C-alpha atoms as a printed R data frame, in Angstrom:
    type eleno elety resid chain resno       x      y        z
1   ATOM     1    CA   UNK     A     1 -33.649 45.042 -108.761
2   ATOM     2    CA   UNK     A     2 -32.421 48.616 -108.946
3   ATOM     3    CA   UNK     A     3 -29.351 49.898 -107.144
4   ATOM     4    CA   UNK     A     4 -31.506 51.962 -104.788
5   ATOM     5    CA   UNK     A     5 -33.552 48.900 -103.834
6   ATOM     6    CA   UNK     A     6 -30.361 46.933 -103.112
7   ATOM     7    CA   UNK     A     7 -28.962 49.773 -100.986
8   ATOM     8    CA   UNK     A     8 -32.261 50.024  -99.088
9   ATOM     9    CA   UNK     A     9 -32.255 46.269  -98.496
10  ATOM    10    CA   UNK     A    10 -28.686 46.397  -97.175
11  ATOM    11    CA   UNK     A    11 -29.566 49.296  -94.856
12  ATOM    12    CA   UNK     A    12 -32.610 47.438  -93.555
13  ATOM    13    CA   UNK     A    13 -30.486 44.341  -92.865
14  ATOM    14    CA   UNK     A    14 -27.927 46.479  -91.005
15  ATOM    15    CA   UNK     A    15 -30.681 48.156  -88.981
16  ATOM    16    CA   UNK     A    16 -32.243 44.803  -88.061
17  ATOM    17    CA   UNK     A    17 -28.795 43.542  -87.021
18  ATOM    18    CA   UNK     A    18 -28.219 46.570  -84.794
19  ATOM    19    CA   UNK     A    19 -31.635 46.200  -83.189
20  ATOM    20    CA   UNK     A    20 -31.013 42.487  -82.600
21  ATOM    21    CA   UNK     A    21 -27.686 43.328  -80.929
22  ATOM    22    CA   UNK     A    22 -29.350 45.914  -78.671
23  ATOM    23    CA   UNK     A    23 -31.995 43.370  -77.692
24  ATOM    24    CA   UNK     A    24 -29.313 40.751  -76.974
25  ATOM    25    CA   UNK     A    25 -27.417 43.182  -74.719
26  ATOM    26    CA   UNK     A    26 -30.592 44.083  -72.829
27  ATOM    27    CA   UNK     A    27 -31.704 40.469  -72.368
28  ATOM    28    CA   UNK     A    28 -28.207 39.298  -71.350
29  ATOM    29    CA   UNK     A    29 -27.960 41.887  -68.618
30  ATOM    30    CA   UNK     A    30 -31.485 41.210  -67.370
31  ATOM    31    CA   UNK     A    31 -31.044 37.418  -67.202
32  ATOM    32    CA   UNK     A    32 -27.491 37.103  -65.926
33  ATOM    33    CA   UNK     A    33 -26.939 40.154  -63.731
34  ATOM    34    CA   UNK     A    34 -28.754 42.653  -61.568
35  ATOM    35    CA   UNK     A    35 -28.428 46.310  -62.469
36  ATOM    36    CA   UNK     A    36 -28.176 48.653  -59.508
37  ATOM    37    CA   UNK     A    37 -28.613 52.405  -59.253
38  ATOM    38    CA   UNK     A    38 -25.559 54.254  -57.959
39  ATOM    39    CA   UNK     A    39 -26.753 54.621  -54.347
40  ATOM    40    CA   UNK     A    40 -27.573 50.922  -54.057
41  ATOM    41    CA   UNK     A    41 -24.343 49.933  -55.835
42  ATOM    42    CA   UNK     A    42 -22.309 52.118  -53.472
43  ATOM    43    CA   UNK     A    43 -23.782 50.530  -50.328
44  ATOM    44    CA   UNK     A    44 -23.761 46.920  -51.510
45  ATOM    45    CA   UNK     A    45 -20.302 46.910  -53.139
46  ATOM    46    CA   UNK     A    46 -18.404 47.897  -49.977
47  ATOM    47    CA   UNK     A    47 -15.898 45.187  -49.016
48  ATOM    48    CA   UNK     A    48 -16.929 43.085  -52.020
49  ATOM    49    CA   UNK     A    49 -15.266 42.133  -55.301
50  ATOM    50    CA   UNK     A    50 -15.467 45.435  -57.194
51  ATOM    51    CA   UNK     A    51 -14.315 45.059  -60.796
52  ATOM    52    CA   UNK     A    52 -13.598 47.765  -63.376
53  ATOM    53    CA   UNK     A    53 -13.647 46.168  -66.843
54  ATOM    54    CA   UNK     A    54 -12.403 49.248  -68.699
55  ATOM    55    CA   UNK     A    55  -8.947 49.302  -70.259
56  ATOM    56    CA   UNK     A    56  -5.916 50.185  -68.115
57  ATOM    57    CA   UNK     A    57  -5.610 53.799  -69.375
58  ATOM    58    CA   UNK     A    58  -9.231 54.572  -68.481
59  ATOM    59    CA   UNK     A    59  -8.788 52.894  -65.096
60  ATOM    60    CA   UNK     A    60  -5.663 54.931  -64.353
61  ATOM    61    CA   UNK     A    61  -7.437 58.164  -65.339
62  ATOM    62    CA   UNK     A    62 -10.006 57.518  -62.602
63  ATOM    63    CA   UNK     A    63 -11.815 54.610  -60.991
64  ATOM    64    CA   UNK     A    64 -14.145 53.880  -58.089
65  ATOM    65    CA   UNK     A    65 -12.289 53.599  -54.793
66  ATOM    66    CA   UNK     A    66 -11.494 49.956  -54.033
67  ATOM    67    CA   UNK     A    67 -11.993 48.710  -57.594
68  ATOM    68    CA   UNK     A    68  -9.613 46.266  -59.234
69  ATOM    69    CA   UNK     A    69  -8.925 46.524  -62.940
70  ATOM    70    CA   UNK     A    70  -9.715 43.435  -64.997
71  ATOM    71    CA   UNK     A    71 -10.027 44.744  -68.563
72  ATOM    72    CA   UNK     A    72 -12.534 42.860  -70.678
73  ATOM    73    CA   UNK     A    73  -9.720 41.806  -73.015
74  ATOM    74    CA   UNK     A    74  -8.116 39.885  -70.124
75  ATOM    75    CA   UNK     A    75 -11.223 38.849  -68.177
76  ATOM    76    CA   UNK     A    76 -11.168 35.231  -69.371
77  ATOM    77    CA   UNK     A    77  -7.655 34.722  -68.010
78  ATOM    78    CA   UNK     A    78  -7.939 36.637  -64.740
79  ATOM    79    CA   UNK     A    79 -11.478 35.516  -63.916
80  ATOM    80    CA   UNK     A    80 -10.057 32.510  -62.073
81  ATOM    81    CA   UNK     A    81  -8.571 34.852  -59.461
82  ATOM    82    CA   UNK     A    82 -12.071 35.936  -58.420
83  ATOM    83    CA   UNK     A    83 -14.044 34.110  -55.738
84  ATOM    84    CA   UNK     A    84 -17.248 32.434  -56.864
85  ATOM    85    CA   UNK     A    85 -18.653 32.353  -53.332
86  ATOM    86    CA   UNK     A    86 -18.790 36.167  -53.144
87  ATOM    87    CA   UNK     A    87 -20.823 38.551  -55.297
88  ATOM    88    CA   UNK     A    88 -19.146 40.502  -58.063
89  ATOM    89    CA   UNK     A    89 -19.898 44.174  -58.581
90  ATOM    90    CA   UNK     A    90 -18.723 45.469  -61.921
91  ATOM    91    CA   UNK     A    91 -18.855 48.515  -64.088
92  ATOM    92    CA   UNK     A    92 -17.683 49.409  -67.560
93  ATOM    93    CA   UNK     A    93 -17.813 52.292  -69.999
94  ATOM    94    CA   UNK     A    94 -20.723 51.071  -72.125
95  ATOM    95    CA   UNK     A    95 -23.732 48.802  -71.737
96  ATOM    96    CA   UNK     A    96 -22.355 46.556  -74.488
97  ATOM    97    CA   UNK     A    97 -19.095 46.088  -72.609
98  ATOM    98    CA   UNK     A    98 -21.019 45.375  -69.413
99  ATOM    99    CA   UNK     A    99 -23.037 42.670  -71.186
100 ATOM   100    CA   UNK     A   100 -19.929 41.048  -72.674
101 ATOM   101    CA   UNK     A   101 -18.176 41.102  -69.291
102 ATOM   102    CA   UNK     A   102 -21.218 39.589  -67.581
103 ATOM   103    CA   UNK     A   103 -21.355 36.846  -70.231
104 ATOM   104    CA   UNK     A   104 -17.693 35.936  -69.682
105 ATOM   105    CA   UNK     A   105 -18.136 35.752  -65.911
106 ATOM   106    CA   UNK     A   106 -21.418 33.854  -66.210
107 ATOM   107    CA   UNK     A   107 -19.756 31.236  -68.439
108 ATOM   108    CA   UNK     A   108 -17.075 30.822  -65.765
109 ATOM   109    CA   UNK     A   109 -19.729 29.935  -63.193
110 ATOM   110    CA   UNK     A   110 -20.340 33.260  -61.448
111 ATOM   111    CA   UNK     A   111 -24.008 33.802  -60.603
112 ATOM   112    CA   UNK     A   112 -24.134 36.752  -58.188
113 ATOM   113    CA   UNK     A   113 -23.205 39.556  -60.575
114 ATOM   114    CA   UNK     A   114 -24.270 43.160  -60.025
115 ATOM   115    CA   UNK     A   115 -23.734 45.957  -62.541
116 ATOM   116    CA   UNK     A   116 -23.623 49.727  -62.000
117 ATOM   117    CA   UNK     A   117 -26.489 51.105  -64.068
118 ATOM   118    CA   UNK     A   118 -25.122 53.676  -66.502
119 ATOM   119    CA   UNK     A   119 -21.524 52.583  -65.981
120 ATOM   120    CA   UNK     A   120 -18.640 54.663  -64.704
121 ATOM   121    CA   UNK     A   121 -19.888 57.818  -66.442
122 ATOM   122    CA   UNK     A   122 -22.861 57.919  -64.044
123 ATOM   123    CA   UNK     A   123 -20.725 57.532  -60.908
124 ATOM   124    CA   UNK     A   124 -20.709 60.642  -58.690
125 ATOM   125    CA   UNK     A   125 -18.911 59.142  -55.689
126 ATOM   126    CA   UNK     A   126 -15.235 59.252  -54.798
127 ATOM   127    CA   UNK     A   127 -12.811 58.487  -57.588
128 ATOM   128    CA   UNK     A   128  -9.166 57.509  -57.310
129 ATOM   129    CA   UNK     A   129  -6.643 58.399  -59.990
130 ATOM   130    CA   UNK     A   130  -3.552 56.288  -60.541
131 ATOM   131    CA   UNK     A   131  -0.555 58.344  -61.665
């Protein structure tokens, strides 16, 4: 096998891996959570458990009014402080982070999970900045 053939094979394997990851993210979100457009998310998330899974610096730079910050890196530990009898509305920076956050919450027994379609970048409503 020539060097070019080996490089092509490696690139194909990487591409297949990336496509498999994208499919996993899509399927995870579809099966375990409901994605909502901004208008629907805004109405339904009022007086509910609104979770921002971005890191603290991003949260402090601006977050949806009423959101609590549970960064993905700490979600396993702080997830117990959330109520399972109430729906969870969450948003993140990327679809991949949303899927990982949903998976963590789903494994902890949460079933009513709603995700802001497009994440925080698509939010046009009121934003609160912390310091």
